[in-house]
Short mmCIF file of C-alpha atoms in Angstrom, two decimals:
data_model
loop_
_atom_site.label_atom_id
_atom_site.label_comp_id
_atom_site.label_asym_id
_atom_site.label_seq_id
_atom_site.Cartn_x
_atom_site.Cartn_y
_atom_site.Cartn_z
CA MET O 1 -0.19 -0.04 0.10
CA GLY O 2 3.01 2.47 1.04
CA GLN O 3 4.27 1.80 -2.67
CA ILE O 4 1.14 2.58 -4.38
CA GLU O 5 0.81 5.69 -2.45
CA SER O 6 4.58 6.86 -3.06
CA ALA O 7 4.14 6.01 -6.87
CA GLU O 8 1.06 8.21 -7.03
CA ALA O 9 2.89 10.98 -5.12
CA VAL O 10 5.87 11.03 -7.57
CA ALA O 11 3.42 10.98 -10.39
CA GLU O 12 1.41 14.09 -9.35
CA PRO O 13 3.46 16.96 -10.29
CA GLN O 14 3.95 15.67 -13.84
CA THR O 15 0.33 15.83 -14.30
CA THR O 16 -0.21 19.19 -12.88
CA ALA O 17 2.76 20.95 -14.29
CA ASN O 18 1.71 23.56 -17.10
CA ASP O 19 3.85 25.58 -18.73
CA THR O 20 3.59 29.11 -18.05
CA SER O 21 7.34 30.24 -18.56
CA LYS O 22 6.92 30.36 -22.21
CA PRO O 23 7.77 33.94 -23.38
CA THR O 24 5.01 35.95 -24.48
CA SER O 25 4.97 36.97 -28.07
CA LEU O 26 5.30 40.72 -27.39
CA GLU O 27 8.09 40.27 -24.88
CA SER O 28 9.95 38.16 -27.53
CA ALA O 29 9.17 40.47 -29.99
CA LEU O 30 10.47 43.35 -27.93
CA ALA O 31 13.53 41.23 -27.14
CA GLU O 32 14.41 40.44 -30.51
CA ALA O 33 13.63 44.26 -31.59
CA ALA O 34 16.43 45.10 -28.97
CA GLU O 35 18.92 42.39 -30.26
CA TYR O 36 18.81 43.85 -33.82
CA GLY O 37 19.08 47.40 -32.81
CA SER O 38 17.50 50.58 -33.95
CA GLN O 39 16.59 49.33 -37.62
CA HIS O 40 13.34 47.90 -35.58
CA THR O 41 12.64 50.74 -33.41
CA GLU O 42 9.65 51.89 -35.46
CA SER O 43 7.89 48.44 -35.07
CA VAL O 44 8.80 48.39 -31.48
CA GLU O 45 7.03 51.84 -31.31
CA GLU O 46 4.26 50.74 -33.33
CA MET O 47 3.75 47.66 -31.25
CA ALA O 48 4.29 49.47 -27.98
CA GLN O 49 1.40 51.96 -29.07
CA LYS O 50 -0.91 49.18 -30.02
CA ALA O 51 -0.34 47.53 -26.48
CA LEU O 52 -1.88 50.89 -25.25
CA GLU O 53 -5.08 50.23 -26.85
CA CYS O 54 -5.71 46.95 -25.22
CA PRO O 55 -8.84 46.65 -23.04
CA CYS O 56 -6.70 45.88 -20.11
CA ILE O 57 -5.34 49.21 -19.98
CA ALA O 58 -8.30 50.99 -20.96
CA ASP O 59 -9.59 51.94 -17.29
CA LEU O 60 -5.90 53.17 -16.44
CA ARG O 61 -6.07 55.63 -19.15
CA THR O 62 -8.65 58.01 -17.46
CA GLY O 63 -8.25 60.28 -14.70
CA PRO O 64 -5.43 62.87 -13.47
CA CYS O 65 -2.45 60.31 -14.10
CA ASP O 66 -3.40 58.93 -17.64
CA SER O 67 -0.59 60.40 -19.37
CA GLN O 68 2.00 59.90 -16.52
CA PHE O 69 0.68 56.08 -16.40
CA SER O 70 0.86 55.79 -20.24
CA GLU O 71 4.54 57.19 -20.42
CA ALA O 72 5.91 54.98 -17.71
CA PHE O 73 4.33 51.84 -18.87
CA LEU O 74 5.41 52.44 -22.63
CA CYS O 75 8.71 53.23 -21.34
CA PHE O 76 8.83 49.63 -19.44
CA LEU O 77 7.33 47.79 -22.34
CA LYS O 78 10.37 49.28 -24.64
CA SER O 79 12.90 49.01 -21.86
CA THR O 80 15.77 46.76 -22.93
CA SER O 81 17.95 47.12 -20.09
CA GLU O 82 18.98 44.17 -17.72
CA GLU O 83 17.27 45.84 -14.84
CA LYS O 84 14.03 46.42 -16.88
CA GLY O 85 12.69 49.42 -16.33
CA SER O 86 15.98 51.27 -14.70
CA ASP O 87 16.11 53.32 -18.07
CA CYS O 88 12.60 54.83 -16.95
CA VAL O 89 13.66 56.95 -14.06
CA HIS O 90 12.12 59.98 -15.39
CA PRO O 91 8.68 58.69 -16.37
CA PHE O 92 8.61 56.64 -13.13
CA VAL O 93 9.01 59.72 -10.96
CA ALA O 94 6.68 61.64 -12.85
CA LEU O 95 4.02 58.89 -12.14
CA GLN O 96 4.95 58.98 -8.63
CA SER O 97 4.44 62.73 -8.13
CA CYS O 98 1.23 62.64 -9.95
CA ILE O 99 -0.01 59.62 -7.79
CA LYS O 100 1.34 61.65 -4.40
CA ALA O 101 -0.61 64.74 -5.73
CA ASN O 102 -3.89 62.52 -6.53
CA PRO O 103 -3.96 59.65 -4.03
CA ASP O 104 -7.05 58.39 -5.38
CA ALA O 105 -5.90 58.67 -9.20
CA PHE O 106 -6.43 54.66 -9.47
CA SER O 107 -8.58 53.80 -6.77
CA ASN O 108 -11.83 51.90 -8.00
CA ASP O 109 -15.14 51.32 -6.09
CA ILE O 110 -14.25 47.65 -5.86
CA VAL O 111 -11.10 47.97 -3.98
CA ARG O 112 -12.66 50.39 -1.77
CA LYS O 113 -15.73 48.25 -1.08
CA GLU O 114 -13.68 45.70 -0.04
CA GLU O 115 -11.79 48.16 2.19
CA SER O 116 -14.78 49.31 4.17
CA ASN O 117 -15.80 45.87 4.30
CA GLU O 118 -12.95 45.02 6.67
CA LEU O 119 -12.97 42.19 8.49
CA GLY O 120 -16.30 41.69 10.54
CA PRO O 121 -15.56 40.13 13.97
CA ALA O 122 -12.71 42.51 15.40
CA LEU O 123 -10.08 39.79 15.03
CA GLU O 124 -7.84 39.86 18.06
CA TYR O 125 -4.48 40.79 16.79
CA LYS O 126 -2.25 41.72 19.61
CA ILE O 127 0.70 43.87 18.66
CA HIS O 128 3.80 44.94 21.32
CA PRO O 129 3.93 48.35 20.50
CA PRO O 130 7.26 50.43 21.15
CA LYS O 131 7.24 52.86 24.18
CA TRP O 132 7.58 55.75 22.17
CA SER O 133 4.17 55.07 20.29
CA LYS O 134 2.25 54.73 23.62
CA GLU O 135 -0.55 57.28 24.76
CA SER O 136 0.81 59.14 27.77
CA ARG O 137 -0.51 58.51 31.00
CA SER O 138 0.04 62.15 32.14
CA SER O 139 -3.09 62.45 33.52
CA LYS O 140 -2.66 59.89 36.42
CA SER O 141 -2.19 61.79 40.00
CA ARG O 142 0.96 60.99 41.47
CA LEU O 143 -0.42 61.47 45.22
CA MET G 1 -2.17 42.22 -43.40
CA GLU G 2 -3.06 38.76 -41.82
CA GLY G 3 -0.13 38.98 -39.84
CA GLU G 4 -0.57 42.53 -38.34
CA GLU G 5 -3.95 41.49 -37.06
CA HIS G 6 -2.38 38.43 -35.56
CA LEU G 7 -0.01 40.67 -34.07
CA SER G 8 -2.37 42.98 -32.47
CA SER G 9 -4.40 40.24 -30.78
CA SER G 10 -1.48 38.40 -29.59
CA VAL G 11 -0.03 41.97 -28.30
CA CYS G 12 -3.39 42.19 -26.01
CA LYS G 13 -3.11 38.82 -24.69
CA ASP G 14 0.55 39.74 -22.98
CA ILE G 15 -0.59 42.88 -21.49
CA PRO G 16 -2.31 41.91 -18.15
CA ASN G 17 1.22 39.86 -17.56
CA LEU G 18 3.21 42.88 -18.84
CA LEU G 19 1.23 45.17 -16.67
CA SER G 20 1.76 42.94 -13.69
CA SER G 21 5.50 43.13 -13.85
CA PHE G 22 5.31 46.93 -14.65
CA VAL G 23 3.31 47.53 -11.37
CA ASP G 24 5.81 45.62 -9.39
CA THR G 25 8.75 47.15 -10.86
CA PHE G 26 7.43 50.52 -10.14
CA VAL G 27 6.46 49.54 -6.41
CA ASP G 28 9.50 48.17 -5.89
CA PHE G 29 11.32 51.36 -7.22
CA SER G 30 9.00 53.48 -5.33
CA VAL G 31 9.88 51.87 -1.99
CA SER G 32 13.52 50.91 -2.33
CA GLY G 33 14.82 53.09 -5.25
CA LEU G 34 16.10 49.95 -7.00
CA PHE G 35 15.44 48.30 -10.02
CA LEU G 36 15.99 44.33 -9.27
CA PRO G 37 17.87 42.11 -11.89
CA PRO G 38 15.56 39.31 -13.07
CA PRO G 39 14.82 36.48 -10.25
CA PRO G 40 16.67 33.25 -10.79
CA PRO G 41 14.48 31.12 -13.08
CA SER G 42 13.49 28.63 -10.59
CA PRO G 43 13.34 29.23 -6.92
CA VAL G 44 16.26 28.07 -4.90
CA PRO G 45 15.72 25.62 -2.22
CA LEU G 46 16.43 26.46 1.33
CA PRO G 47 20.24 25.66 2.17
CA THR G 48 20.73 23.70 5.66
CA ARG G 49 24.05 22.14 4.53
CA LEU G 50 26.52 23.36 1.81
CA PRO G 51 29.98 22.09 1.20
CA SER G 52 32.91 24.60 1.70
CA PRO G 53 33.25 27.25 -0.85
CA GLN G 54 36.76 29.10 -1.38
CA ARG G 55 35.74 32.22 0.12
CA LEU G 56 32.99 32.50 2.62
CA VAL G 57 32.24 35.68 4.28
CA ALA G 58 29.98 36.28 7.57
CA ILE G 59 28.29 39.46 8.21
CA GLY G 60 26.84 40.23 11.83
CA ASP G 61 23.63 42.02 12.94
CA LEU G 62 22.58 45.04 10.47
CA HIS G 63 19.49 46.25 12.60
CA GLY G 64 18.15 48.83 9.80
CA ASP G 65 21.33 50.83 9.20
CA LEU G 66 21.77 50.81 5.39
CA GLU G 67 24.91 52.68 5.00
CA LYS G 68 27.07 50.89 7.61
CA SER G 69 25.56 47.55 5.96
CA LYS G 70 27.21 48.86 2.94
CA GLN G 71 30.47 49.71 4.40
CA ALA G 72 30.32 46.04 5.91
CA LEU G 73 29.73 44.81 2.34
CA ARG G 74 32.35 47.01 0.56
CA LEU G 75 35.05 46.21 3.29
CA ALA G 76 34.73 42.67 2.35
CA GLY G 77 35.01 43.27 -1.54
CA LEU G 78 31.53 42.39 -2.28
CA ILE G 79 30.02 45.49 -3.45
CA ASP G 80 31.53 48.26 -5.35
CA ALA G 81 31.48 52.05 -5.22
CA ALA G 82 27.93 51.90 -7.22
CA ASP G 83 26.71 49.29 -4.88
CA ARG G 84 27.01 46.35 -7.22
CA TYR G 85 27.93 42.79 -6.51
CA ILE G 86 31.71 41.93 -6.88
CA GLY G 87 31.94 39.25 -4.80
CA GLY G 88 32.67 36.64 -7.56
CA SER G 89 32.02 33.18 -6.33
CA ALA G 90 32.19 34.05 -2.77
CA THR G 91 29.25 32.50 -0.51
CA VAL G 92 28.21 35.30 1.89
CA VAL G 93 26.24 34.51 5.10
CA GLN G 94 24.28 37.44 6.94
CA VAL G 95 23.54 36.04 10.43
CA GLY G 96 19.97 37.80 11.12
CA ASP G 97 18.65 40.97 12.85
CA VAL G 98 18.34 42.99 9.83
CA LEU G 99 14.87 44.36 11.45
CA ASP G 100 14.23 46.78 14.48
CA ARG G 101 16.71 49.72 15.99
CA GLY G 102 17.30 51.32 12.68
CA ASP G 103 15.20 53.40 10.04
CA GLU G 104 16.13 51.58 6.67
CA GLU G 105 14.79 47.83 7.22
CA LEU G 106 12.76 47.68 4.15
CA LYS G 107 15.68 49.03 2.05
CA ILE G 108 18.14 46.64 3.26
CA LEU G 109 15.87 43.43 2.58
CA TYR G 110 15.62 44.98 -0.82
CA PHE G 111 19.23 45.77 -1.06
CA LEU G 112 19.90 42.17 -0.04
CA GLU G 113 17.75 40.79 -2.41
CA LYS G 114 19.14 42.85 -5.47
CA LEU G 115 22.64 41.41 -4.06
CA LYS G 116 21.33 37.77 -3.99
CA ARG G 117 20.15 38.11 -7.34
CA GLU G 118 23.36 39.75 -8.84
CA ALA G 119 25.60 37.18 -6.98
CA ALA G 120 23.43 34.24 -8.28
CA ARG G 121 24.59 35.40 -11.64
CA SER G 122 28.37 35.38 -10.97
CA GLY G 123 28.24 31.94 -9.20
CA GLY G 124 28.12 33.48 -5.80
CA ARG G 125 25.86 33.11 -3.34
CA ILE G 126 24.21 35.31 -0.31
CA ILE G 127 22.47 33.50 2.37
CA THR G 128 20.31 35.52 5.01
CA MET G 129 19.36 33.88 8.34
CA HIS G 130 16.82 34.53 10.86
CA GLY G 131 17.65 36.61 14.00
CA ASN G 132 15.37 37.11 17.05
CA HIS G 133 14.07 40.45 15.65
CA GLU G 134 12.81 38.88 12.63
CA ILE G 135 10.80 36.23 14.68
CA MET G 136 9.56 38.87 16.90
CA ASN G 137 8.31 41.45 14.07
CA VAL G 138 6.82 38.40 12.05
CA GLU G 139 4.64 37.56 15.59
CA GLY G 140 3.93 41.30 16.00
CA ASP G 141 6.52 42.07 18.45
CA PHE G 142 7.50 45.65 17.55
CA ARG G 143 8.95 47.13 20.76
CA PHE G 144 12.29 47.86 18.88
CA ALA G 145 10.83 49.23 16.00
CA THR G 146 11.99 53.19 15.30
CA LYS G 147 9.40 56.03 14.52
CA SER G 148 11.21 56.06 11.11
CA GLY G 149 11.03 52.18 10.75
CA VAL G 150 7.51 52.38 11.16
CA GLU G 151 7.09 55.06 8.87
CA GLU G 152 8.91 53.34 6.16
CA PHE G 153 6.37 50.74 6.17
CA ARG G 154 3.50 53.05 6.14
CA ALA G 155 5.35 54.33 2.95
CA TRP G 156 5.67 51.16 1.39
CA TRP G 157 1.64 50.31 2.01
CA GLU G 158 0.74 53.42 0.31
CA TRP G 159 2.88 52.49 -2.69
CA PHE G 160 1.79 48.55 -2.27
CA ARG G 161 -2.00 49.63 -2.27
CA VAL G 162 -1.71 51.76 -5.32
CA GLY G 163 -0.17 49.11 -7.34
CA ASN G 164 -2.85 46.74 -6.21
CA GLU G 165 -5.55 49.43 -7.36
CA ILE G 166 -3.75 49.49 -10.75
CA LYS G 167 -3.81 45.80 -11.06
CA SER G 168 -7.46 45.67 -10.32
CA LEU G 169 -8.12 47.86 -13.07
CA CYS G 170 -7.00 45.50 -15.57
CA HIS G 171 -9.86 42.90 -16.56
CA GLY G 172 -7.57 40.22 -17.59
CA LEU G 173 -5.41 40.10 -14.23
CA GLU G 174 -6.66 38.16 -11.14
CA LYS G 175 -7.90 40.54 -8.24
CA PRO G 176 -4.64 40.66 -5.91
CA ASN G 177 -5.34 39.65 -2.24
CA ASP G 178 -5.82 42.35 0.04
CA PRO G 179 -2.96 42.40 2.55
CA MET G 180 -4.81 44.44 5.18
CA ARG G 181 -7.55 41.82 5.42
CA GLY G 182 -7.78 41.04 9.10
CA VAL G 183 -5.40 43.49 10.12
CA PRO G 184 -7.27 45.70 13.02
CA SER G 185 -8.09 49.30 12.35
CA SER G 186 -6.66 50.61 15.73
CA PHE G 187 -4.50 49.21 18.47
CA ARG G 188 -5.63 49.97 21.94
CA GLY G 189 -3.06 52.17 23.80
CA VAL G 190 -1.03 53.52 20.75
CA ARG G 191 -1.52 57.08 19.55
CA LYS G 192 -3.49 57.89 16.65
CA GLU G 193 -0.77 58.97 14.36
CA PHE G 194 1.29 55.79 14.48
CA HIS G 195 -2.15 53.60 13.80
CA ASP G 196 -1.59 53.53 9.95
CA GLY G 197 2.00 52.64 10.26
CA PHE G 198 1.70 49.67 12.61
CA ARG G 199 -1.15 48.35 10.51
CA ALA G 200 1.16 48.09 7.51
CA ARG G 201 4.14 46.53 9.49
CA VAL G 202 1.39 43.92 10.85
CA ALA G 203 0.35 43.40 6.90
CA ALA G 204 3.89 43.52 5.68
CA LEU G 205 5.49 41.15 8.11
CA ARG G 206 2.92 38.86 9.56
CA PRO G 207 2.90 35.32 8.30
CA ASN G 208 2.33 35.47 4.90
CA GLY G 209 2.36 39.03 4.70
CA PRO G 210 4.03 40.26 1.30
CA ILE G 211 7.38 41.24 3.00
CA ALA G 212 7.57 38.11 5.09
CA LYS G 213 6.68 35.89 2.14
CA ARG G 214 8.90 37.71 -0.47
CA PHE G 215 12.21 38.14 1.78
CA LEU G 216 11.83 36.61 5.01
CA SER G 217 10.95 32.94 3.88
CA GLN G 218 14.06 32.65 2.24
CA ASN G 219 16.07 33.15 5.64
CA VAL G 220 17.44 29.90 7.36
CA THR G 221 17.33 29.67 10.89
CA VAL G 222 20.80 27.11 11.11
CA LEU G 223 22.90 26.67 8.22
CA VAL G 224 26.10 24.59 8.09
CA VAL G 225 28.74 25.54 5.51
CA GLY G 226 31.96 23.42 5.58
CA ASP G 227 33.05 22.90 9.11
CA SER G 228 31.51 25.94 10.23
CA ILE G 229 28.05 26.10 12.10
CA PHE G 230 25.94 29.40 11.53
CA VAL G 231 23.17 30.46 13.87
CA HIS G 232 22.04 33.85 15.32
CA GLY G 233 21.98 33.05 18.95
CA GLY G 234 23.39 29.62 19.64
CA LEU G 235 22.78 25.80 18.69
CA LEU G 236 22.00 23.30 21.33
CA PRO G 237 22.22 19.54 21.22
CA GLN G 238 18.24 19.35 21.67
CA HIS G 239 18.31 21.47 18.27
CA THR G 240 20.45 18.90 16.25
CA SER G 241 18.51 16.08 17.46
CA TYR G 242 15.20 17.67 16.54
CA GLY G 243 16.67 18.01 12.88
CA LEU G 244 18.46 20.90 11.30
CA GLU G 245 16.74 20.49 7.97
CA LYS G 246 13.18 20.19 9.89
CA ILE G 247 13.87 23.42 11.62
CA ASN G 248 14.63 25.29 8.36
CA GLU G 249 11.53 24.26 6.86
CA GLU G 250 9.15 24.30 9.69
CA VAL G 251 10.11 28.03 10.47
CA ARG G 252 10.00 28.78 6.62
CA ASP G 253 6.61 27.15 6.70
CA TRP G 254 5.54 29.61 9.58
CA VAL G 255 6.69 32.42 7.75
CA LYS G 256 4.67 31.70 4.70
CA GLY G 257 1.68 31.52 6.73
CA SER G 258 0.94 27.83 7.30
CA THR G 259 1.23 27.40 10.86
CA GLY G 260 -0.52 30.14 12.75
CA HIS G 261 0.61 33.29 14.43
CA PHE G 262 3.51 32.05 16.69
CA SER G 263 6.83 30.51 15.86
CA PRO G 264 7.74 27.12 16.71
CA ASP G 265 8.68 26.98 20.40
CA TYR G 266 12.71 26.52 19.47
CA CYS G 267 12.49 30.23 18.22
CA ARG G 268 10.43 31.41 21.35
CA THR G 269 11.89 30.31 24.36
CA ALA G 270 15.46 31.19 26.19
CA ASP G 271 17.10 28.31 24.81
CA GLY G 272 15.80 29.02 21.17
CA LEU G 273 18.19 28.94 18.56
CA VAL G 274 17.74 32.85 17.80
CA TRP G 275 18.02 33.54 21.61
CA VAL G 276 20.50 31.44 23.09
CA ARG G 277 23.56 33.51 24.46
CA LYS G 278 25.66 30.74 26.20
CA PHE G 279 28.47 30.90 23.72
CA SER G 280 28.46 34.77 22.56
CA ARG G 281 28.14 36.33 26.37
CA GLY G 282 31.28 36.97 28.43
CA ASN G 283 34.71 36.16 27.80
CA GLU G 284 36.56 32.84 27.60
CA GLN G 285 36.55 31.88 31.28
CA GLU G 286 32.74 32.43 31.26
CA CYS G 287 31.94 30.33 28.00
CA ASP G 288 31.26 26.93 28.53
CA CYS G 289 33.78 25.38 26.17
CA SER G 290 33.10 21.81 27.11
CA ALA G 291 29.28 22.07 26.23
CA LEU G 292 30.21 23.83 23.00
CA GLU G 293 32.64 20.87 22.20
CA HIS G 294 29.59 18.64 23.09
CA VAL G 295 27.33 20.83 20.62
CA LEU G 296 29.78 20.57 17.68
CA ALA G 297 30.11 16.93 18.01
CA THR G 298 26.49 16.53 17.25
CA VAL G 299 26.95 18.07 13.59
CA PRO G 300 29.25 16.03 11.27
CA GLY G 301 32.29 17.58 10.41
CA ALA G 302 31.82 20.77 12.54
CA LYS G 303 34.91 22.77 14.07
CA ARG G 304 33.37 25.83 14.89
CA MET G 305 30.00 28.01 15.57
CA VAL G 306 29.48 31.65 14.06
CA MET G 307 27.29 33.70 15.96
CA GLY G 308 25.49 37.16 16.13
CA HIS G 309 23.09 38.46 18.64
CA THR G 310 25.56 39.74 21.71
CA ILE G 311 27.22 42.74 20.83
CA GLN G 312 31.26 42.57 21.05
CA GLU G 313 32.52 45.84 21.79
CA VAL G 314 35.96 45.06 21.08
CA GLY G 315 34.77 43.52 17.70
CA ILE G 316 34.93 40.04 16.05
CA ASN G 317 36.37 37.83 18.62
CA SER G 318 36.84 33.87 19.29
CA VAL G 319 36.86 31.74 22.26
CA CYS G 320 37.37 28.18 22.96
CA ASP G 321 40.13 27.92 20.59
CA ASP G 322 38.37 29.43 17.79
CA ARG G 323 35.52 27.40 18.05
CA ALA G 324 33.03 30.20 19.26
CA ILE G 325 33.09 33.15 16.73
CA ARG G 326 31.20 36.04 17.82
CA ILE G 327 30.68 38.52 15.02
CA ASP G 328 27.93 41.07 16.05
CA VAL G 329 29.81 44.25 16.14
CA GLY G 330 26.89 46.44 16.90
CA LEU G 331 27.29 48.15 13.68
CA SER G 332 23.87 49.58 13.71
CA LYS G 333 23.69 53.66 14.80
CA GLY G 334 20.49 52.53 16.70
CA CYS G 335 22.75 50.25 19.03
CA GLY G 336 26.25 50.88 19.28
CA ASP G 337 27.09 52.43 16.15
CA GLY G 338 30.13 49.88 16.10
CA LEU G 339 32.80 49.93 13.56
CA PRO G 340 32.08 47.64 10.31
CA GLU G 341 33.78 44.27 10.69
CA VAL G 342 33.24 40.94 8.96
CA LEU G 343 34.54 37.41 9.25
CA GLU G 344 36.31 35.84 6.45
CA ILE G 345 36.77 31.99 5.90
CA SER G 346 38.97 30.65 2.99
CA GLY G 347 40.44 27.48 2.43
CA LYS G 348 44.00 28.92 2.32
CA SER G 349 44.48 31.36 5.12
CA GLY G 350 41.88 30.30 7.34
CA LEU G 351 39.91 32.75 9.69
CA LYS G 352 40.30 36.44 9.16
CA ILE G 353 38.67 39.69 10.21
CA LEU G 354 38.24 42.28 7.94
CA THR G 355 37.82 45.40 9.59
CA ALA G 356 37.27 49.27 9.21
CA ASN G 357 39.20 49.80 12.45
CA PRO G 358 42.37 52.19 11.97
CA LEU G 359 43.73 51.31 15.35
CA TYR G 360 44.71 48.07 13.74
CA GLN G 361 46.68 49.80 10.71
CA ASN G 362 49.60 50.36 12.96
CA LYS G 363 49.73 47.91 15.57
CA GLY G 364 52.86 46.12 14.99
CA ASN G 365 51.84 42.72 16.91
CA ALA G 366 48.96 42.23 15.07
CA ALA G 367 49.12 39.93 12.09
CA THR G 368 47.77 42.40 9.47
CA VAL G 369 47.21 40.90 6.13
CA ASP G 370 46.39 43.32 3.44
CA VAL G 371 43.16 42.35 1.62
CA GLY G 372 43.72 44.98 -0.85
CA LYS G 373 40.07 46.58 -0.56
CA GLU G 374 39.45 50.10 0.53
CA GLN G 375 40.65 50.88 4.05
CA GLY G 376 40.12 47.13 4.92
CA LEU G 377 42.59 44.95 6.90
CA GLY G 378 42.81 41.63 7.44
CA LEU G 379 43.55 40.11 11.00
CA LEU G 380 44.18 36.99 11.97
CA LEU G 381 41.35 35.78 14.55
CA GLY G 382 42.59 35.59 17.96
CA GLU G 383 44.45 38.94 17.91
CA HIS G 384 42.10 40.91 19.53
CA GLY G 385 42.34 41.66 23.36
CA GLY G 386 40.03 40.28 25.71
CA PRO G 387 36.27 40.14 24.61
CA ARG G 388 33.87 42.68 26.36
CA GLN G 389 30.17 42.77 25.36
CA VAL G 390 27.53 45.24 25.41
CA GLU G 391 24.36 43.70 26.90
CA VAL G 392 21.51 44.70 24.77
CA GLN G 393 18.08 43.83 25.62
CA ALA G 394 16.71 41.41 23.28
#
């Protein structure tokens, strides 16, 4: 019996494994373009622009930080550096500033609802706070 | 034109994943100021026993002091002036206590992650360990957190939340989990202005919290490299008989959230691996060398134990014939502001202290070996004076 069980256990990972590591086509196209240099710049630009029209992005291209988002995302898509995005400091900083000035730039009803729904039965979660954070007991009489 | 249409639809198929990595990159940059190299293709399993590398470097407690941490790494020739990893195939062990007492805890966690990835690409390895302060913080014990440290977590949450909001606006992406789920909205007895900071700290560091899962779950609690045992506090015979691999896995599973709020007992009690001071406190006379000998004998091939946890005011030192090596130099500004020193163990020259201490530059009788890195000097272990320690609570 033990043998049967262990045989099953060994076989299982093979059946559940599914291949998600395959490079996606936009990514590989961009990588290819990077490799072949500037002659392909136009098609990369074109591809990245097309990406901005995709439905996933639609809701992100509204609101006060729409242009900052688009620029940062576009730059990231086109980034060819080893640490992807590290050549996008300027558009990233611009997006940061916009979000700081408009904290609700991307907030949406679904997320807010969840947050206001916050965990029903006041879950007892005890922390040990540091001394500097405690309310003072100055009102206590010393007599 | 068929090709073009195909391109357009395949472009959109990829966008949710690309948006997700864009958001992660943006959040990481906003929190740490860093762009991380890509992670290793497959997750690296936790190491418990490793063969001896040519060069092994051990670094003590860092306690939220990013600048001094970098000084220590530079001293060891592990990073260059631009903070890039240049340590080649070295193995580096940080013996825990990155958290508490300092203001840049997250920045150190991120920086070590960056170095781990850079090191892996040049055949090196950086291994981080749990100290008692990692265990305490995952359990919600924040007594040694600084005001700016708590603020760093509050700011982390601001960016992390925006990131989740952006992700949840893309229909092709699964809705991200809310890390604040179950975190109380206030804490009794704590001043109101700090509630958001503590909520963020709980959310980030509790078992399965984003920071705990991403960074702390890579930590080991005990490690054997060649003939050296590494542990934050100290190893006792009962830990060996419990099983070193088992300890590392159980603590990791706890950090990942599968075993509840509290860590296993061997992390919590005074004789727990991250708390023991038996071999790191006091001088040679106060150290129970025969007990140490007994523990070492329980781990095949082990010749020495390398520990942090107790600040050594005189710098890195050894007792019991180089079998107990104490490397917590209290470098953080938040506790001692000691001069950075690291331990080097190499196949050829044995044990060496690399120190920033200028005193040793002219010390005729000290066995100094120029390691040729910045102001760093090599001192053979055992050349320090008698050890004196500073007792620091926890």
